[in-house]
């Protein structure tokens, strides 16, 4: 029994070391020893940033254009949200082969939900934002999402290590 | 009946699966790092079109299963190119036809989001694993962040139609089936994870410990078509280049 516990403990330690190695390979962690990995990670971060900004701007412009139709507020907001999500889905599918399907879809979906909401809220407040303002709103939401993803990713690395079960030594 | 539907869904998805899963550029290094943990007799569950095969460590003997014939046929060229031995078999993860304790390592890659009854599948993995055998999983799960979790829930509304659920709690499912999660590494946030687990000590019972890497003789190679080998043309052609496996 003691031998089994000892072996399990050794395996856990070995897995934890391998896990740390995985984390170094992950996009959300820096590895100062490997320039190639760092360069690769930076390229993906740049890609994520550009993609989120594209989604933010495109979905906000679409929502803004829907408001120009002049329908009552509630159906306009619903249509704006649906149109923005459709645009986001198309962009995410196009980006998936390079950036990854989930990696592109999950954060951009929030951007495509939040930025039209902001446009709708501005309209609800009685303001008529120009197209430039709509673009700025979309870009700001996207940048906020990018920053959130970056810091959340860092917190995930340490939080997930706690998921490992301690085997008694 | 349900199994037939699942298989046909994946047969259909085989046509464009490579495009959707062509994110190797990003996930490749993490997969490679995880798959380095393959030891001894390896069962790869849900091989799909074989997008993961290039990341396998060379020189292994890997039994790779999938529920879809068309996926397996597409995986043939990659299986042939692998510098080792990959044997492709059609099988259901929930009902593996392998004897107890016949593998040292079970590996999944984006599979447990698509198996209809994941806990049952995990129990099957536990059954076919040797005592202290290891489970390696490259899986996507529901984020614990409310905002990201909501987006994954929304994605599931339509991905469920094609057999995939984006919001599963695969770690809990593995634990429910009696696995001990030994490490979890982030690949993308807390959504895509590289997970390592072993059969729990309790599940081992009084069976003596077998070091990973030691294989028994429960599986043997044969030139003839075996019980679990699909004899249709595509798979038979593929099997010629590697090995046809029957149960001893």
XYZ file of C-alpha atoms in Angstrom:
417
model
C 0.000 0.000 0.000
C 2.810 2.394 0.968
C 4.554 1.576 -2.277
C 1.445 2.455 -4.257
C 1.037 5.736 -2.400
C 4.719 6.544 -2.998
C 4.396 5.756 -6.716
C 1.252 7.882 -6.989
C 3.083 10.713 -5.293
C 6.003 10.393 -7.700
C 3.636 10.335 -10.664
C 1.854 13.404 -9.380
C 5.129 15.283 -9.009
C 6.194 14.226 -12.500
C 2.827 15.326 -13.903
C 3.083 18.641 -12.095
C 6.482 19.243 -13.718
C 5.087 18.292 -17.107
C 2.137 20.551 -16.417
C 4.459 23.470 -15.800
C 6.111 22.685 -19.123
C 2.664 22.745 -20.772
C 1.921 26.091 -19.237
C 5.096 27.458 -20.717
C 3.855 26.371 -24.088
C 0.472 27.938 -23.482
C -0.311 31.249 -25.114
C -0.923 32.948 -21.808
C 2.449 32.412 -20.169
C 5.896 33.751 -20.894
C 8.945 31.587 -21.385
C 12.066 33.749 -21.415
C 14.317 30.875 -22.467
C 12.728 30.147 -25.807
C 12.661 33.015 -28.244
C 10.695 31.027 -30.765
C 7.886 30.325 -28.321
C 7.840 33.900 -27.179
C 7.684 35.156 -30.752
C 4.929 32.725 -31.541
C 2.984 33.795 -28.483
C 3.376 37.471 -29.326
C 2.161 36.816 -32.866
C -0.926 35.076 -31.545
C -1.561 37.892 -29.093
C -1.272 40.392 -31.923
C -3.638 38.236 -33.970
C -6.122 38.029 -31.087
C -5.950 41.782 -30.607
C -6.493 42.560 -34.288
C -9.299 40.026 -34.512
C -11.139 41.336 -31.443
C -10.852 44.913 -32.687
C -12.210 43.832 -36.086
C -15.139 42.058 -34.442
C -15.794 44.990 -32.119
C -15.815 47.518 -34.934
C -17.807 45.359 -37.371
C -20.477 44.375 -34.860
C -20.867 47.940 -33.596
C -21.183 49.347 -37.106
C -23.815 46.729 -37.930
C -25.735 47.590 -34.750
C -25.427 51.286 -35.574
C -26.760 50.688 -39.099
C -29.744 48.778 -37.724
C -30.597 51.779 -35.554
C -30.607 53.918 -38.706
C -33.594 51.927 -40.026
C -35.811 53.811 -37.624
C -37.817 50.941 -36.120
C -39.133 51.035 -32.531
C -36.398 50.685 -29.931
C -36.894 47.111 -28.666
C -37.083 45.321 -32.048
C -34.210 47.473 -33.251
C -32.037 46.392 -30.320
C -32.943 42.738 -30.824
C -32.187 42.910 -34.534
C -28.950 44.781 -33.826
C -27.823 42.071 -31.423
C -28.702 39.269 -33.846
C -26.962 41.005 -36.755
C -23.869 41.705 -34.644
C -23.696 38.078 -33.530
C -24.054 36.884 -37.116
C -21.158 39.093 -38.193
C -19.074 37.871 -35.249
C -19.785 34.221 -36.044
C -18.737 34.684 -39.663
C -15.529 36.469 -38.671
C -14.735 33.831 -36.031
C -15.194 30.989 -38.515
C -12.850 32.769 -40.911
C -10.241 33.295 -38.190
C -10.560 29.789 -36.694
C -7.951 28.018 -38.879
C -5.261 30.427 -37.682
C -6.316 31.612 -34.244
C -8.235 28.505 -33.153
C -11.977 27.933 -33.088
C -12.658 28.360 -29.372
C -9.867 30.883 -28.926
C -11.480 33.167 -31.483
C -15.145 32.384 -30.817
C -15.488 32.679 -27.028
C -14.017 36.148 -26.341
C -15.324 37.687 -29.559
C -18.863 36.564 -28.735
C -18.763 38.715 -25.608
C -17.458 41.656 -27.629
C -20.262 41.165 -30.159
C -22.814 41.114 -27.337
C -21.427 44.020 -25.356
C -20.629 46.570 -28.052
C -24.129 46.617 -29.653
C -25.559 46.906 -26.130
C -23.479 50.037 -25.593
C -24.699 51.464 -28.921
C -28.296 50.670 -27.939
C -27.753 52.255 -24.522
C -26.427 55.414 -26.180
C -29.531 55.498 -28.392
C -31.728 54.903 -25.339
C -30.094 57.890 -23.676
C -31.373 59.985 -26.563
C -28.023 60.451 -28.268
C -27.382 59.757 -31.919
C -23.808 58.484 -32.120
C -21.978 59.077 -35.389
C -20.379 56.162 -37.225
C -16.998 57.257 -35.909
C -18.276 57.158 -32.332
C -19.699 53.675 -33.000
C -16.296 52.534 -34.264
C -14.598 53.961 -31.180
C -17.112 52.172 -28.929
C -16.489 48.866 -30.710
C -12.719 49.264 -30.528
C -12.820 50.186 -26.826
C -14.966 47.167 -25.949
C -12.585 44.943 -27.926
C -9.485 46.356 -26.231
C -11.142 45.892 -22.822
C -11.872 42.271 -23.703
C -8.313 41.706 -24.862
C -6.934 43.094 -21.589
C -9.392 40.967 -19.606
C -8.421 37.810 -21.498
C -4.735 38.527 -20.941
C -5.022 38.954 -17.180
C -7.626 36.255 -16.726
C -5.355 33.866 -18.598
C -2.548 34.601 -16.155
C -4.783 34.005 -13.166
C -6.001 30.735 -14.680
C -2.509 29.223 -14.730
C -2.132 29.406 -10.955
C -5.796 28.667 -10.249
C -5.730 25.474 -12.304
C -2.691 24.114 -10.462
C -4.900 23.922 -7.375
C -7.142 21.503 -9.281
C -4.535 18.788 -8.854
C -5.333 16.475 -5.989
C -2.749 16.115 -3.271
C -1.762 12.515 -2.778
C -0.592 11.891 0.803
C 3.173 11.415 1.049
C -30.496 3.893 -32.744
C -28.868 6.811 -30.932
C -25.422 5.420 -31.723
C -26.276 5.306 -35.426
C -27.310 8.957 -35.282
C -24.126 9.974 -33.527
C -22.023 8.094 -36.046
C -23.844 9.649 -38.970
C -23.420 13.127 -37.489
C -19.677 12.573 -37.306
C -19.615 11.018 -40.764
C -21.104 14.267 -42.014
C -18.716 16.412 -39.998
C -15.734 14.500 -41.369
C -16.098 16.491 -44.596
C -15.128 19.808 -43.041
C -13.603 18.729 -39.742
C -10.047 19.503 -40.809
C -10.944 23.093 -41.604
C -12.592 23.642 -38.227
C -9.789 21.921 -36.322
C -6.942 23.389 -38.296
C -5.816 25.371 -35.271
C -2.751 23.155 -34.850
C -0.617 26.216 -35.278
C -1.771 27.376 -31.878
C -2.541 24.195 -29.991
C 0.145 21.979 -31.498
C 2.954 22.600 -28.977
C 0.630 22.034 -26.015
C -0.671 18.808 -27.545
C 2.848 17.618 -28.203
C 3.844 18.331 -24.597
C 0.835 16.433 -23.255
C 1.237 13.459 -25.580
C 4.828 13.021 -24.443
C 3.239 11.322 -21.442
C 2.116 8.362 -23.578
C 3.566 5.154 -22.159
C 3.252 1.481 -23.024
C 0.082 0.332 -24.755
C -1.859 3.459 -25.708
C -5.552 3.877 -26.481
C -6.419 7.107 -28.267
C -10.151 7.776 -28.044
C -11.748 9.916 -30.740
C -8.950 10.098 -33.267
C -11.199 11.878 -35.772
C -9.410 12.681 -39.003
C -6.081 12.173 -37.282
C -5.214 15.829 -36.724
C -3.474 14.824 -33.498
C -1.354 12.047 -34.974
C 1.516 14.359 -36.043
C 1.875 15.328 -32.372
C 2.286 11.769 -31.089
C 5.750 10.904 -29.797
C 7.476 8.620 -32.325
C 7.848 4.895 -31.881
C 4.639 4.207 -29.965
C 2.027 1.532 -30.580
C -1.288 3.332 -30.474
C -4.775 1.913 -30.846
C -6.831 4.844 -32.133
C -10.614 4.555 -32.120
C -13.453 6.640 -33.470
C -17.168 6.102 -33.893
C -17.202 7.398 -37.465
C -15.977 5.347 -40.427
C -15.488 8.429 -42.568
C -13.344 10.054 -39.918
C -11.197 6.929 -39.746
C -10.803 6.754 -43.514
C -9.637 10.385 -43.494
C -7.203 9.540 -40.695
C -5.515 6.785 -42.729
C -2.881 8.934 -44.492
C -1.813 10.480 -41.189
C -1.696 7.069 -39.534
C 0.535 5.779 -42.347
C 2.871 8.750 -42.010
C 3.330 8.225 -38.270
C 6.803 6.891 -37.366
C 5.476 4.102 -35.193
C 2.276 2.121 -35.309
C -1.222 3.536 -35.287
C -4.060 1.042 -35.557
C -7.394 2.579 -36.467
C -10.524 0.901 -35.156
C -14.179 1.778 -35.180
C -15.496 1.736 -31.610
C -17.788 3.552 -29.227
C -16.077 5.200 -26.239
C -19.008 4.227 -24.022
C -18.723 0.570 -24.823
C -15.113 -0.426 -25.415
C -14.650 -4.035 -26.477
C -11.215 -4.323 -24.936
C -10.526 -6.519 -21.914
C -9.997 -5.028 -18.465
C -6.585 -3.498 -17.746
C -5.346 -3.739 -21.314
C -3.823 -0.252 -21.719
C -1.179 1.779 -19.920
C -2.378 5.122 -21.230
C -5.715 6.405 -22.468
C -5.616 9.671 -24.397
C -8.411 11.952 -25.543
C -8.274 15.157 -27.533
C -11.415 17.290 -27.788
C -13.428 14.101 -27.401
C -15.256 14.337 -24.084
C -17.299 17.286 -25.346
C -18.906 14.987 -27.884
C -19.461 11.665 -26.105
C -23.168 11.510 -25.144
C -22.576 9.978 -21.705
C -19.125 11.175 -20.594
C -19.124 9.586 -17.127
C -19.911 6.201 -18.634
C -17.083 6.682 -21.104
C -14.697 7.601 -18.279
C -15.725 4.428 -16.429
C -14.859 2.476 -19.547
C -11.458 4.190 -19.684
C -10.926 3.263 -16.042
C -11.840 -0.335 -16.788
C -9.459 -0.742 -19.730
C -6.615 1.040 -17.941
C -4.125 -0.983 -15.953
C -3.778 -0.155 -12.261
C -2.065 3.248 -12.010
C -2.610 3.707 -15.724
C -2.776 7.289 -16.831
C -5.389 9.329 -18.592
C -4.201 12.265 -20.707
C -6.810 14.691 -21.917
C -6.612 17.725 -24.163
C -10.128 19.007 -23.661
C -12.198 22.143 -23.693
C -14.539 22.766 -20.785
C -16.893 25.445 -19.493
C -15.077 28.478 -18.136
C -15.579 29.325 -14.485
C -15.746 32.966 -15.407
C -19.428 33.920 -15.684
C -18.997 36.005 -18.822
C -16.959 33.411 -20.724
C -19.155 30.632 -19.343
C -22.208 32.420 -20.747
C -20.618 32.687 -24.174
C -19.831 28.953 -24.105
C -23.407 28.205 -23.019
C -24.655 30.224 -25.977
C -22.310 28.459 -28.354
C -23.638 25.139 -27.073
C -27.135 26.086 -28.276
C -26.069 25.397 -31.848
C -22.990 23.199 -31.462
C -25.183 20.659 -29.641
C -27.003 20.109 -32.937
C -23.770 18.788 -34.386
C -22.965 16.631 -31.373
C -20.639 18.894 -29.394
C -21.238 20.582 -26.055
C -18.958 23.481 -25.213
C -19.934 23.788 -21.560
C -19.101 20.440 -20.003
C -17.307 20.008 -16.704
C -14.917 17.303 -17.843
C -12.801 17.442 -14.677
C -15.824 16.622 -12.511
C -16.903 13.906 -14.914
C -13.475 12.277 -14.700
C -13.552 12.444 -10.908
C -17.048 10.967 -10.818
C -15.683 7.970 -12.699
C -12.953 7.528 -10.100
C -9.984 9.267 -11.691
C -7.476 11.199 -9.654
C -6.606 14.426 -11.464
C -2.869 14.865 -11.004
C -2.363 18.032 -12.990
C -4.303 20.597 -14.976
C -2.533 23.048 -17.261
C -4.046 25.991 -19.051
C -3.782 25.978 -22.824
C -6.292 28.759 -23.374
C -7.632 30.455 -20.230
C -9.570 27.881 -18.207
C -11.384 26.705 -21.334
C -8.850 24.506 -23.135
C -6.965 22.344 -20.677
C -4.200 19.758 -20.719
C -5.284 17.310 -18.024
C -3.404 14.377 -16.525
C -5.162 11.852 -14.322
C -4.600 8.376 -12.950
C -6.858 5.625 -11.715
C -7.495 6.228 -8.048
C -5.756 4.115 -5.459
C -9.136 2.889 -4.295
C -9.917 1.677 -7.797
C -6.690 -0.289 -7.791
C -7.815 -2.433 -4.867
C -5.359 -5.146 -4.067
C -4.076 -5.544 -7.602
C -0.289 -5.198 -7.574
C 1.272 -2.142 -9.114
C 2.406 -2.314 -12.727
C 4.831 0.351 -13.836
C 3.716 2.292 -16.915
C 5.464 0.933 -19.960
C 4.997 -2.699 -19.079
C 2.527 -4.296 -21.392
C 0.875 -7.638 -21.162
C -0.286 -9.962 -23.872
C -3.948 -9.119 -23.837
C -3.712 -7.691 -27.326
C -1.971 -9.574 -30.036
C -1.329 -8.781 -33.642
C -2.756 -10.830 -36.435
C -2.820 -10.623 -40.207
C -6.449 -11.668 -40.288
C -9.402 -9.348 -39.810
C -10.183 -9.153 -36.155
C -13.311 -8.697 -34.175
C -12.995 -4.947 -34.012
C -11.560 -4.169 -37.390
C -13.806 -2.706 -39.990
C -13.277 -4.706 -43.144
C -14.585 -2.090 -45.524
C -12.183 -1.020 -48.208
C -10.820 2.214 -46.788
C -9.991 0.833 -43.390
C -8.652 -2.438 -44.735
C -6.294 -0.522 -47.029
C -5.120 1.503 -44.106
C -4.695 -1.510 -41.877
C -2.350 -3.096 -44.418
C 0.215 -0.436 -43.733
C 0.127 -0.919 -40.000
C -1.265 -3.819 -38.028
C -4.595 -5.473 -37.645
C -5.371 -6.124 -34.035
C -7.431 -8.882 -32.519
C -8.026 -9.655 -28.930
C -6.168 -12.646 -27.596
